PDB file of C-alpha atoms (C1' of nucleotides) in Angstrom:
ATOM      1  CA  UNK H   1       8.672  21.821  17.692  1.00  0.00           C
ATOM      2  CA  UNK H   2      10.463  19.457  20.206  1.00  0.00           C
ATOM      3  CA  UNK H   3      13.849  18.601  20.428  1.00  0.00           C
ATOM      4  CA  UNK H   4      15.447  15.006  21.178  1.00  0.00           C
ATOM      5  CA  UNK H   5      18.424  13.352  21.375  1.00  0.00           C
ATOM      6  CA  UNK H   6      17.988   9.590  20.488  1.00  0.00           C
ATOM      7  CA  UNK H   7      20.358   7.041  19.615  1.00  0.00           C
ATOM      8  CA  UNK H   8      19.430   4.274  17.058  1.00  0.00           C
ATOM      9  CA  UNK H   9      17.667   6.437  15.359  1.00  0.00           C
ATOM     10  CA  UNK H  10      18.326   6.301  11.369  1.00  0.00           C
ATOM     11  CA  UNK H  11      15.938   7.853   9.394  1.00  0.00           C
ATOM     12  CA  UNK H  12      17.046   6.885   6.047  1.00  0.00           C
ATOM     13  CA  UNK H  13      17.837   3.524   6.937  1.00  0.00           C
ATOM     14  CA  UNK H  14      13.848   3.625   8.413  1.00  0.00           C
ATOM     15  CA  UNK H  15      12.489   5.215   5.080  1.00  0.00           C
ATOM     16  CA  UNK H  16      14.318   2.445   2.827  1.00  0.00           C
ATOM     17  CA  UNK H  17      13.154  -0.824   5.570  1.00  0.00           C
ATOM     18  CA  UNK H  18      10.061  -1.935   3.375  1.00  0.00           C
ATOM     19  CA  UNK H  19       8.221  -1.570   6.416  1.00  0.00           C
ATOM     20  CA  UNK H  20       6.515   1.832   5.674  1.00  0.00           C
ATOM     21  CA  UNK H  21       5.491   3.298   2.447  1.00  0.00           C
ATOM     22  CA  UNK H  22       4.525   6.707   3.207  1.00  0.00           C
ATOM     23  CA  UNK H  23       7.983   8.231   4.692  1.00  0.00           C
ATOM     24  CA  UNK H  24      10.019  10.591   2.108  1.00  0.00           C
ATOM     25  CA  UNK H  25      13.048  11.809   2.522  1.00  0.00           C
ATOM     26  CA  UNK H  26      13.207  16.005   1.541  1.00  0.00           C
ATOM     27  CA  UNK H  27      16.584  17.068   1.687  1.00  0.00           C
ATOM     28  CA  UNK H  28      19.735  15.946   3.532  1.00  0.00           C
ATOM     29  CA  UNK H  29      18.589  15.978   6.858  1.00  0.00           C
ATOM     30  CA  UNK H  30      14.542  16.679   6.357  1.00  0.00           C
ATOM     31  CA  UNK H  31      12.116  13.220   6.289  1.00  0.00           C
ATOM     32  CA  UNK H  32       8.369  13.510   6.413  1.00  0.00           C
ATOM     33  CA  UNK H  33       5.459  10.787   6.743  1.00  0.00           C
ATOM     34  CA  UNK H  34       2.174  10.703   7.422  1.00  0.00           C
ATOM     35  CA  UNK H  35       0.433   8.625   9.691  1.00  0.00           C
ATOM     36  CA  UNK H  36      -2.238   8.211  12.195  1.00  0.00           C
ATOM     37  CA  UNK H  37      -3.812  11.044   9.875  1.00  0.00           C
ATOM     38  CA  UNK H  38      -1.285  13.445  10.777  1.00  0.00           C
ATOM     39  CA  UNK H  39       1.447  14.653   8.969  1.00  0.00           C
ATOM     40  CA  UNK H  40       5.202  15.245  10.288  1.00  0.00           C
ATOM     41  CA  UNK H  41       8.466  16.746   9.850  1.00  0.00           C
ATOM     42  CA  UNK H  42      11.461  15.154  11.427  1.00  0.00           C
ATOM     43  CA  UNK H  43      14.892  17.076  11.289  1.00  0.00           C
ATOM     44  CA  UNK H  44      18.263  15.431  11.907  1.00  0.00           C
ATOM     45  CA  UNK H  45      19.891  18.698  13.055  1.00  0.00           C
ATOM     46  CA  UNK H  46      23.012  16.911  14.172  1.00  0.00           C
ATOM     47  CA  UNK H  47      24.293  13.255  15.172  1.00  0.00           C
ATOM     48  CA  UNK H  48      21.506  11.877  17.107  1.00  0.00           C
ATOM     49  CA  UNK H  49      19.755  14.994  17.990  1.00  0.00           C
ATOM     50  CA  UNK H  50      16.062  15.387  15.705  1.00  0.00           C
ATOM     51  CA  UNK H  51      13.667  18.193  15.470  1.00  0.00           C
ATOM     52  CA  UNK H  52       9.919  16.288  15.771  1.00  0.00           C
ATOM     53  CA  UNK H  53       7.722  19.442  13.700  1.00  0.00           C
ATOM     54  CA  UNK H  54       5.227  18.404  16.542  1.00  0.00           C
ATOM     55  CA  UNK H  55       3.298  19.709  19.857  1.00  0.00           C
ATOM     56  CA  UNK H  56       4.737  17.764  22.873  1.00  0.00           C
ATOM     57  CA  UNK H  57       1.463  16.389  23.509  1.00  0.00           C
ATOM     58  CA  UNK H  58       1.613  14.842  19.865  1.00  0.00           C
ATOM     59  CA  UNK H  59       5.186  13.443  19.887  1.00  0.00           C
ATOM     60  CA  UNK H  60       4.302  11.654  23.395  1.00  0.00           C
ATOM     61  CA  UNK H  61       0.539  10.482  22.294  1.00  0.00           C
ATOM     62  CA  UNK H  62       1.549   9.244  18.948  1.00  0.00           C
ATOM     63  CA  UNK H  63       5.283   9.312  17.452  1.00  0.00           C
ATOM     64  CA  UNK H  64       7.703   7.958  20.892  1.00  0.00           C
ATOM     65  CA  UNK H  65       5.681   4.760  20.557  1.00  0.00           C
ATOM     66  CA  UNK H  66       5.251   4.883  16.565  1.00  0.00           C
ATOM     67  CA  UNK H  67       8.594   4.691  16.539  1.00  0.00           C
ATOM     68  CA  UNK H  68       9.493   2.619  18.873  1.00  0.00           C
ATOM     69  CA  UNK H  69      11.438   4.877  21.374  1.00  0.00           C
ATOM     70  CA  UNK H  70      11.320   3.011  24.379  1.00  0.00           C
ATOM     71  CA  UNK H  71      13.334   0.267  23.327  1.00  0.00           C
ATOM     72  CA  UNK H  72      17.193   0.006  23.586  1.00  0.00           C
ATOM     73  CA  UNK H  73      18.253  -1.212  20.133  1.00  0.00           C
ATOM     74  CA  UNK H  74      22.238  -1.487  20.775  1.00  0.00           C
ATOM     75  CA  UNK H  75      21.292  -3.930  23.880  1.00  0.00           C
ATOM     76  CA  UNK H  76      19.792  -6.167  21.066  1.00  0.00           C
ATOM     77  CA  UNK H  77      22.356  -5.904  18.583  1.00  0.00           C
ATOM     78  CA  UNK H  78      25.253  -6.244  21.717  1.00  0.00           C
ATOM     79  CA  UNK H  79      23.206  -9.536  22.278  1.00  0.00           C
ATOM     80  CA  UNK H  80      24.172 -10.967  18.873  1.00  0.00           C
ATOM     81  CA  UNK H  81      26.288 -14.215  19.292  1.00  0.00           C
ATOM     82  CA  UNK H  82      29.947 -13.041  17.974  1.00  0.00           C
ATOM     83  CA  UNK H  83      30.078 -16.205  16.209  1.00  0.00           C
ATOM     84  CA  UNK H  84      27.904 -15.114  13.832  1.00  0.00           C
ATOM     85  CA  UNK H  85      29.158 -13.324  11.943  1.00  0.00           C
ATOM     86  CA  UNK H  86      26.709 -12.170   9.217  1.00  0.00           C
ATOM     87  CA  UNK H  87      24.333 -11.034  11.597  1.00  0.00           C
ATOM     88  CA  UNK H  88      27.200  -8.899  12.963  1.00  0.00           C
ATOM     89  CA  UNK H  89      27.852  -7.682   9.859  1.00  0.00           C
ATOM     90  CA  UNK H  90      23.989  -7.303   9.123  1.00  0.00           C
ATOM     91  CA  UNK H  91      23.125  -5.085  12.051  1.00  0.00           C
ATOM     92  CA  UNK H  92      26.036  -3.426  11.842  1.00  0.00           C
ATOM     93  CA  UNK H  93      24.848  -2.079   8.154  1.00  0.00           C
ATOM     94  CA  UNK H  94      21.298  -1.577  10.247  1.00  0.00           C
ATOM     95  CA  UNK H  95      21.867  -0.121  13.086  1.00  0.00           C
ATOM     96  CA  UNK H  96      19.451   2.476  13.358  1.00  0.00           C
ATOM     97  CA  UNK H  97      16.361   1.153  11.775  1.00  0.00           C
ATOM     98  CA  UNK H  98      13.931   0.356  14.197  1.00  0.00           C
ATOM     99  CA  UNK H  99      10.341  -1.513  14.132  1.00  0.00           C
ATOM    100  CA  UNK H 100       7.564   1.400  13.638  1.00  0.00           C
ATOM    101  CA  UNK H 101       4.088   0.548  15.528  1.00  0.00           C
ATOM    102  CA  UNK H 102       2.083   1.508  12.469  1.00  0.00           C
ATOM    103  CA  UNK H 103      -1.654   1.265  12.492  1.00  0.00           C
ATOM    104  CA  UNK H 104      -3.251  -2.489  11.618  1.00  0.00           C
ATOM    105  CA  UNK H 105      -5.580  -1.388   8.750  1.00  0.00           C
ATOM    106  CA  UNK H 106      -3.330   1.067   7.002  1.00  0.00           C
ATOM    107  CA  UNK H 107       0.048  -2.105   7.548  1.00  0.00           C
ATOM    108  CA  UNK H 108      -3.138  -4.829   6.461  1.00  0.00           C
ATOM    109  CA  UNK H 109      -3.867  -3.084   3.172  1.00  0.00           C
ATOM    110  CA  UNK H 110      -0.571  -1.640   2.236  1.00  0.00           C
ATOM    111  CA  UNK H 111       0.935  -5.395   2.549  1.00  0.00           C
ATOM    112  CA  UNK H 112      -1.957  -6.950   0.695  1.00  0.00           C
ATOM    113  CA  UNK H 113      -0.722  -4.501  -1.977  1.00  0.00           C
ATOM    114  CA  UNK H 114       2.928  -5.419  -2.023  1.00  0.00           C
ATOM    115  CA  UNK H 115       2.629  -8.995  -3.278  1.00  0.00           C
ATOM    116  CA  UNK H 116       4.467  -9.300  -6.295  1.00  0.00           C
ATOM    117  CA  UNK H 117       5.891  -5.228  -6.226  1.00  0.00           C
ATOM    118  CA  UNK H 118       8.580  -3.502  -6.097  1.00  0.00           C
ATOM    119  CA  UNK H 119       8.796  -1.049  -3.378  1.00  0.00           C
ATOM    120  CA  UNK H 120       8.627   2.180  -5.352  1.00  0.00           C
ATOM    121  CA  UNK H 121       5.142   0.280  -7.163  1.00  0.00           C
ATOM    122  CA  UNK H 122       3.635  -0.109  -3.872  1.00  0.00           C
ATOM    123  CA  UNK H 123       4.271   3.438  -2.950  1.00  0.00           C
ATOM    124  CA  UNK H 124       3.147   4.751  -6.170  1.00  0.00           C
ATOM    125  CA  UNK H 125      -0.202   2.485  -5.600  1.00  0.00           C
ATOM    126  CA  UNK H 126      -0.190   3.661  -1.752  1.00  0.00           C
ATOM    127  CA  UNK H 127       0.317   7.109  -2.457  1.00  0.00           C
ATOM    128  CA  UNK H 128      -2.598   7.125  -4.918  1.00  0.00           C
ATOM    129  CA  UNK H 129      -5.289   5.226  -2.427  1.00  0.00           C
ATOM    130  CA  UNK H 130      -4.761   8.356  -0.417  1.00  0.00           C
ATOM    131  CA  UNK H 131      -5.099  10.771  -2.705  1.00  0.00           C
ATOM    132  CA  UNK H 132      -8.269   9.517  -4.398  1.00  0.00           C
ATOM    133  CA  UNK H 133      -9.921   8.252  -1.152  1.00  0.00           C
ATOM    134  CA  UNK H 134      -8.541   9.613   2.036  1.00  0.00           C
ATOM    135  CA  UNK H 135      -9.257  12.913   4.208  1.00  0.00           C
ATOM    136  CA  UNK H 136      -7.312  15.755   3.691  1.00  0.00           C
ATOM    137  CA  UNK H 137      -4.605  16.723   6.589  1.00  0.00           C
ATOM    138  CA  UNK H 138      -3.410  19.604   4.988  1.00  0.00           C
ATOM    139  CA  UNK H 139      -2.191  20.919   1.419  1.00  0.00           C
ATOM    140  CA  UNK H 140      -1.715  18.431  -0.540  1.00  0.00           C
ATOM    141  CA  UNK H 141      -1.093  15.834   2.472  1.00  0.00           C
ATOM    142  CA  UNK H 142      -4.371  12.745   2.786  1.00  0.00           C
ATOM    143  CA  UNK H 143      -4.598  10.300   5.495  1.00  0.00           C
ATOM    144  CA  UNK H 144      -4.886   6.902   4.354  1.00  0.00           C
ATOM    145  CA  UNK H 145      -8.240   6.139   3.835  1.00  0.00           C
ATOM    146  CA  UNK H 146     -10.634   3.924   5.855  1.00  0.00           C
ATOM    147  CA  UNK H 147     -12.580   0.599   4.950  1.00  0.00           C
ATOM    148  CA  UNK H 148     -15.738   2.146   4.919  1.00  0.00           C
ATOM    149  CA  UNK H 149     -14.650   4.306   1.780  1.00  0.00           C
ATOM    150  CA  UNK H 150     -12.794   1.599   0.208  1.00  0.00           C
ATOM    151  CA  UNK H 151     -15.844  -0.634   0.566  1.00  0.00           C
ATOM    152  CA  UNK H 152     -18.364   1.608  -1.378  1.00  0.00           C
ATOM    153  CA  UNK H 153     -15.848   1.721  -4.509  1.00  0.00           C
ATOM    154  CA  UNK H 154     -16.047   0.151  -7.793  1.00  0.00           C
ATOM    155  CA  UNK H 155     -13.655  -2.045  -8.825  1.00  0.00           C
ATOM    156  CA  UNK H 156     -12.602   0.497 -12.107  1.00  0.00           C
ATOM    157  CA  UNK H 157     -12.401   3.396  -9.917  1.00  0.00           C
ATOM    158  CA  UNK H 158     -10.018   1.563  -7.299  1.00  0.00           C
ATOM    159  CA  UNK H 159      -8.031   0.187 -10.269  1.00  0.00           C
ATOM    160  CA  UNK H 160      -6.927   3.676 -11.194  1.00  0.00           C
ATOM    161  CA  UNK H 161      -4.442   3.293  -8.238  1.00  0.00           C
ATOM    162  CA  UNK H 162      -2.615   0.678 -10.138  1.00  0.00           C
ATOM    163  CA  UNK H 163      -3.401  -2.323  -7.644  1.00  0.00           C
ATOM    164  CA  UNK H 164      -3.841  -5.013 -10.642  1.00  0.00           C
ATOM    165  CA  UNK H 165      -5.023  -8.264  -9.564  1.00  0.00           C
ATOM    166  CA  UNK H 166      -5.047  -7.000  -5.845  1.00  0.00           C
ATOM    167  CA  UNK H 167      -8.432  -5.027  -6.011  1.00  0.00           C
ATOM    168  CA  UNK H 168     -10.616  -7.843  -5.157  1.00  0.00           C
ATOM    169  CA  UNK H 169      -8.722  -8.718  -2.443  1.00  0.00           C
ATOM    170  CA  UNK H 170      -8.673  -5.195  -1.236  1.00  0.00           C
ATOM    171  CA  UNK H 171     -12.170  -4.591  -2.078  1.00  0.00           C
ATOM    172  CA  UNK H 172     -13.330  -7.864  -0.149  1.00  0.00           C
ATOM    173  CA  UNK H 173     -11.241  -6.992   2.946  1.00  0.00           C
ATOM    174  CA  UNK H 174     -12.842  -3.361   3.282  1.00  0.00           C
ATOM    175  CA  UNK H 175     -15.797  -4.925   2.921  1.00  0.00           C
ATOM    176  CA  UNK H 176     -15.145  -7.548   6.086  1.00  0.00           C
ATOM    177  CA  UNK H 177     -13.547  -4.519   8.063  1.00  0.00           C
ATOM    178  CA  UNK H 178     -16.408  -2.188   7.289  1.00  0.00           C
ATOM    179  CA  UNK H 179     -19.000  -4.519   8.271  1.00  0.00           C
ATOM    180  CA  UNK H 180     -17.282  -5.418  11.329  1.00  0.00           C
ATOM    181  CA  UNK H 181     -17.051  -9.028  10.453  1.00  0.00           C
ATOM    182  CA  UNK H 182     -13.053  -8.533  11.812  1.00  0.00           C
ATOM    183  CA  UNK H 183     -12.605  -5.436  14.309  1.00  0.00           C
ATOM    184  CA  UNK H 184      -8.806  -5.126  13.523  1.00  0.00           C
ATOM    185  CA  UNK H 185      -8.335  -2.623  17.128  1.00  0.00           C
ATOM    186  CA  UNK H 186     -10.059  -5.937  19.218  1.00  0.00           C
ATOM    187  CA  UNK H 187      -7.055  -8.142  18.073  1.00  0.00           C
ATOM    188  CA  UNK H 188      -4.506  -6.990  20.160  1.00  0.00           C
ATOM    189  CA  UNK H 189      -5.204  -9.622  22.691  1.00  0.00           C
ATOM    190  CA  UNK H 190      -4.785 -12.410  21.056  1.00  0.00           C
ATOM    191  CA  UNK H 191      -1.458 -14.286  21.038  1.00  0.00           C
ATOM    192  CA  UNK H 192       0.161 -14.309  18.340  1.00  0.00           C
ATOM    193  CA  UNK H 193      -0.573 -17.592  16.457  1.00  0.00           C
ATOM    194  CA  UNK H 194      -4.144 -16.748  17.158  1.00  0.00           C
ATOM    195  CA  UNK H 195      -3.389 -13.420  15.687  1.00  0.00           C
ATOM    196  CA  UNK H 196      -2.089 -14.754  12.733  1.00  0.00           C
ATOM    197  CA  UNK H 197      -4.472 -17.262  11.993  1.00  0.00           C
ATOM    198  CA  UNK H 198      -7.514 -14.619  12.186  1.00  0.00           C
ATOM    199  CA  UNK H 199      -5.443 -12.315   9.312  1.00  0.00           C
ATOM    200  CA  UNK H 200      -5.505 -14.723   7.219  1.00  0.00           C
ATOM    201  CA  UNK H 201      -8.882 -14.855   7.156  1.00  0.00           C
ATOM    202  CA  UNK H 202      -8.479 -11.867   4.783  1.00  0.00           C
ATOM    203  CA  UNK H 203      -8.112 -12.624   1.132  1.00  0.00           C
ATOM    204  CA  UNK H 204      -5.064 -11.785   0.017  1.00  0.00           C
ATOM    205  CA  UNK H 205      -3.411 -12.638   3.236  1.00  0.00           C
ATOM    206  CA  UNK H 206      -1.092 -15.534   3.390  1.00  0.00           C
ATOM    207  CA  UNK H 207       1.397 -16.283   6.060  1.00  0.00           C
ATOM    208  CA  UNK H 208       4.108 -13.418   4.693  1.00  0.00           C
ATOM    209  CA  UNK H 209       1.496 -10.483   4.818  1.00  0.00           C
ATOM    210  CA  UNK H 210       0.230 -11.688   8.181  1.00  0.00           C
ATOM    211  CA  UNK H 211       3.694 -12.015   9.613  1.00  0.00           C
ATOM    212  CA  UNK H 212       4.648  -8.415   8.440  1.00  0.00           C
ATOM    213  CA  UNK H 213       1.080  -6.518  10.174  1.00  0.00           C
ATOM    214  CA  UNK H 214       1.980  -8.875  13.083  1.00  0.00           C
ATOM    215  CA  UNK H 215       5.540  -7.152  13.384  1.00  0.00           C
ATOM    216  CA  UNK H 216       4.907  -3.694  11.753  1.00  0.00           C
ATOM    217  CA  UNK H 217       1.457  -2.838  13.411  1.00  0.00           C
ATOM    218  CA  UNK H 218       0.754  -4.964  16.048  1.00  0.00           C
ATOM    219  CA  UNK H 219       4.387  -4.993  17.467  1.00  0.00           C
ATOM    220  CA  UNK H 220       4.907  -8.623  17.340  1.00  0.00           C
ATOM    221  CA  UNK H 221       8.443  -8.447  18.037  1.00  0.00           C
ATOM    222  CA  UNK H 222       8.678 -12.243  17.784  1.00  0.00           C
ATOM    223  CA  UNK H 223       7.406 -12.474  14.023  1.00  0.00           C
ATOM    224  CA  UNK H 224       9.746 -13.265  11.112  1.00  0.00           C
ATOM    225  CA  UNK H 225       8.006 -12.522   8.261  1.00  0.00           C
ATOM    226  CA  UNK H 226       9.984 -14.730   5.228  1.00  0.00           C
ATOM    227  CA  UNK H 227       9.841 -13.230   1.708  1.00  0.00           C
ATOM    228  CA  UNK H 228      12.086 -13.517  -1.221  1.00  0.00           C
ATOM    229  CA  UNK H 229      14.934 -11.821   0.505  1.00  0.00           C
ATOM    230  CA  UNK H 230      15.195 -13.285   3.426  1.00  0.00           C
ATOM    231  CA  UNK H 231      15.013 -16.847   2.287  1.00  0.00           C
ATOM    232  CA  UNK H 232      17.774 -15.671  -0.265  1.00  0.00           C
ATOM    233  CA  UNK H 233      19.972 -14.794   3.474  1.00  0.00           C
ATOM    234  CA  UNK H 234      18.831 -18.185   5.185  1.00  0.00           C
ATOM    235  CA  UNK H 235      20.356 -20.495   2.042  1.00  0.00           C
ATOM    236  CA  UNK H 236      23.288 -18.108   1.045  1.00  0.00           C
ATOM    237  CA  UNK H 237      23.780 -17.156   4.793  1.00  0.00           C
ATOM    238  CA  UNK H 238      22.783 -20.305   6.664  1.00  0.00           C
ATOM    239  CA  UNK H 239      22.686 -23.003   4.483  1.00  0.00           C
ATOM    240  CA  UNK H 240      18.764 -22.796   5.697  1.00  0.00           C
ATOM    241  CA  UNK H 241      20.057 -24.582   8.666  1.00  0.00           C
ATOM    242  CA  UNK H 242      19.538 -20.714  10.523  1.00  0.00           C
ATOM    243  CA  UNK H 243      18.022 -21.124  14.171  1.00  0.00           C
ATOM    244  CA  UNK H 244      15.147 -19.307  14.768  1.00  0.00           C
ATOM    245  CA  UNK H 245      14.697 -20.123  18.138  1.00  0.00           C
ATOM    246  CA  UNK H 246      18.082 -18.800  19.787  1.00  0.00           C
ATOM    247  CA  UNK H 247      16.143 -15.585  17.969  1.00  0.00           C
ATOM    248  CA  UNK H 248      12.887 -16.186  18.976  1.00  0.00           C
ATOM    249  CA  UNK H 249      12.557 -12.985  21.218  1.00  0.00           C
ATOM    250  CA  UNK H 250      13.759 -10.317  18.631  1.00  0.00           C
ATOM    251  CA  UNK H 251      13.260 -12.097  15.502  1.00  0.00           C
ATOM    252  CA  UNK H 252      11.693  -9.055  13.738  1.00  0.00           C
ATOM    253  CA  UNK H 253      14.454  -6.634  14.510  1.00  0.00           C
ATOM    254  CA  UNK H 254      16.932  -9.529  13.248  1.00  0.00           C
ATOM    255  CA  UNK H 255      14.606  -9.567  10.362  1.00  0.00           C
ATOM    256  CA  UNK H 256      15.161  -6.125   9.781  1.00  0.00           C
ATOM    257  CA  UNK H 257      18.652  -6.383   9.644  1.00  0.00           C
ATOM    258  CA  UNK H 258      18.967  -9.196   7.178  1.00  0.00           C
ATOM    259  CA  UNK H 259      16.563  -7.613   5.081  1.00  0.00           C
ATOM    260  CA  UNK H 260      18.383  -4.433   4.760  1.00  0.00           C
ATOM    261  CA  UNK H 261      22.025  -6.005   4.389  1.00  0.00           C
ATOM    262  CA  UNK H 262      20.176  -7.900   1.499  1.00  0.00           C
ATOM    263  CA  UNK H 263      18.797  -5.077   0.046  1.00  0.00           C
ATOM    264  CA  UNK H 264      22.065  -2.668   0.179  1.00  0.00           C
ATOM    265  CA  UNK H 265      24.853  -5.322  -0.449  1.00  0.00           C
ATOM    266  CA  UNK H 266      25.844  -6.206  -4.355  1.00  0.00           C
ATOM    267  CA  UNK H 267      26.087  -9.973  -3.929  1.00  0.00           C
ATOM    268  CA  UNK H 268      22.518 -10.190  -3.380  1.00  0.00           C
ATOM    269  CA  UNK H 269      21.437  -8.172  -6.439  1.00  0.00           C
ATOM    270  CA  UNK H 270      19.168  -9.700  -8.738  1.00  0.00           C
ATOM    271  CA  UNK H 271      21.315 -11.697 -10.995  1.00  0.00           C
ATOM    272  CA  UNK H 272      20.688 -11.255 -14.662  1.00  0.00           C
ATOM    273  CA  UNK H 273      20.898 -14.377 -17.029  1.00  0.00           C
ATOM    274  CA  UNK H 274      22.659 -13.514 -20.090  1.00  0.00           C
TER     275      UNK H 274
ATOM    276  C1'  DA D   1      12.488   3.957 -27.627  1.00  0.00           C
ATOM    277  C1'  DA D   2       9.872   0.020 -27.412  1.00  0.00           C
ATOM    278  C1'  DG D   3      10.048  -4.219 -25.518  1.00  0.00           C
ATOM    279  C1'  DC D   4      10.958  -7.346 -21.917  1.00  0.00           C
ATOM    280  C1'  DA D   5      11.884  -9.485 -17.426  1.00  0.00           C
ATOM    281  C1'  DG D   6      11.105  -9.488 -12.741  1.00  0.00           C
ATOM    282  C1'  DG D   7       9.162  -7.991  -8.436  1.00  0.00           C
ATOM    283  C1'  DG D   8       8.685  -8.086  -0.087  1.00  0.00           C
ATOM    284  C1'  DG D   9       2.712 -13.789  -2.673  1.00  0.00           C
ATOM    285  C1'  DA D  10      -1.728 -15.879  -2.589  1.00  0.00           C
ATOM    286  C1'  DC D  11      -4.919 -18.946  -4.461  1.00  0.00           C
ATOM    287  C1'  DG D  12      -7.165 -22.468  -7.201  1.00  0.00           C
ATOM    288  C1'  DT D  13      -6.229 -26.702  -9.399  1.00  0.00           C
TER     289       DT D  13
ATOM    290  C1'  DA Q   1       3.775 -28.597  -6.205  1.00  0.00           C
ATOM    291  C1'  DC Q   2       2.732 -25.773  -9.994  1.00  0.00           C
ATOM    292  C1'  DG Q   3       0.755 -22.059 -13.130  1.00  0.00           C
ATOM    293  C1'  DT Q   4      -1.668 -17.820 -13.040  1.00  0.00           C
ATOM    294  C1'  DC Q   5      -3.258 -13.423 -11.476  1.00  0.00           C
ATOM    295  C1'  DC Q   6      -1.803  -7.570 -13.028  1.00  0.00           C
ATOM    296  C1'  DC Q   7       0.993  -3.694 -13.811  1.00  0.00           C
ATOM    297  C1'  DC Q   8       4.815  -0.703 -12.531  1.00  0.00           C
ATOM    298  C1'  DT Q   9       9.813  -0.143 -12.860  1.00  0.00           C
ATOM    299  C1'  DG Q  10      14.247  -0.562 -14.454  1.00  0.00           C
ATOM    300  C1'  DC Q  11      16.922  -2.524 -17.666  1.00  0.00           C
ATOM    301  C1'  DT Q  12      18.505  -3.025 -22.696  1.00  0.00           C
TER     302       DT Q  12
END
DNA sequence: AAGCAGGGGACGT
DNA sequence: ACGTCCCCTGCT
């Protein structure tokens, strides 16, 4: 076990993003996720000071850059113009999430799967991938698994993980990963239009899904993935006259932010039509 | 308690 | 620019 102190470091806030499917909250102060085929326990003893359940050598190989510890989030939100205000408002609601580095095949699939879900859906259909088709870590605990396995599965048998319409799409890209026709670890030098442009050579990848491996596993800090929510924000918010480009260089964290304050505030709950 | 609407889109037409 | 794809979840 390692102690740290960190600031801008909410793990609730993290768990309900929508940017990972796989972290749980256990108790008050207890989260756990699995990733990079281990599986860990983070404790929020006390204000900013966490327990990582981890060997040293783990927390500094994988989690510090998983979870983006190098980066000073209250110099971003401090950067925010004062004059406006909602984003003021929005990452002071956020403060505290921050953009995980997740891996590219686990971030491709799991967004391939979120078209048209809720969020608990796409865990449920997450959770039972890696049940039914990943290694086992530990009791009861499966790494998500990897294209090869997907590849060599029948369309039925993947169906049983409640991906509806979305199994050919995930069936085809294991297929294209497992044959090498993509090496998703080789795309990391690419810029990011270029990056963008070769996801979407996926079925079942369209500019939202590319946008959100593009910030969420390759660490694209400049992409601004746009789904329902968010355009909700840029016409209630902005009269979709918002400007990007003042943005440009943290657009995904100001994503963040706007997603959350849409997900968390009232006025932006789903109206129903009576 | 069954039935219905809606959900972090992409794709073919 | 539109309808359609599928099924889980949360409402009534």
């Amino acid at each position: 076990m390692i102690k740290k102190k960190i600031s801008c470091f909410d793990l609730f806030k993290i768990t309900n993003s929508g940017q990972c499917f796989r972290m749980y909250q256990l108790d008050e102060k207890t989260f756990e996720t699995v990733a990079f085929g281990k599986h860990l326990i983070i404790e929020n003893t006390n204000d900013d000071v966490f327990k990582f359940y981890c060997s040293e050598t783990e927390f500094n190989n994988t989690w510090y850059e998983y979870f983006d510890l190098s980066r000073d989030y209250d110099e971003i939100i401090n950067s925010i113009p004062k004059s406006d205000i909602f984003l003021q408002k929005a990452a002071f609601l956020g403060r505290g999430i921050r953009i995980l580095k997740q891996e590219p095949w686990e971030t491709l699939i799991s967004f391939i799967i979120s078209q048209r879900k809720s969020i608990p859906a796409i865990r449920t259909s997450i959770e039972r991938l890696c049940n039914n088709f990943g290694n086992i870590i530990e009791n009861n605990k499966y790494a998500f698994p990897d294209a090869l396995i997907l590849s060599q599965q029948s369309e039925e048998t993947l169906q049983t993980c409640a991906l509806g319409y979305r199994t050919n799409y995930i069936l085809k890209t294991s297929n294209m990963v497992a044959d090498n026709l993509i090496d998703l670890n080789k795309l990391s030098n690419l810029n990011n239009d270029a990056l963008l442009e070769k996801l979407m050579e996926f079925p079942g990848v369209g500019p939202k899904v590319a946008n959100c491996v593009l910030l969420f596993a390759y660490h694209r800090i400049e992409a601004f993935p746009i789904d329902v929510w968010i355009s909700r924000i840029l016409e209630k918010e902005y009269n979709n006259n918002f400007d990007l480009n003042y943005y440009k260089n943290t657009a995904g964290i100001i994503q963040q932010y706007m997603f959350y304050y849409a997900q968390n505030s009232p006025e932006y709950k789903i109206k129903k039509t009576k």
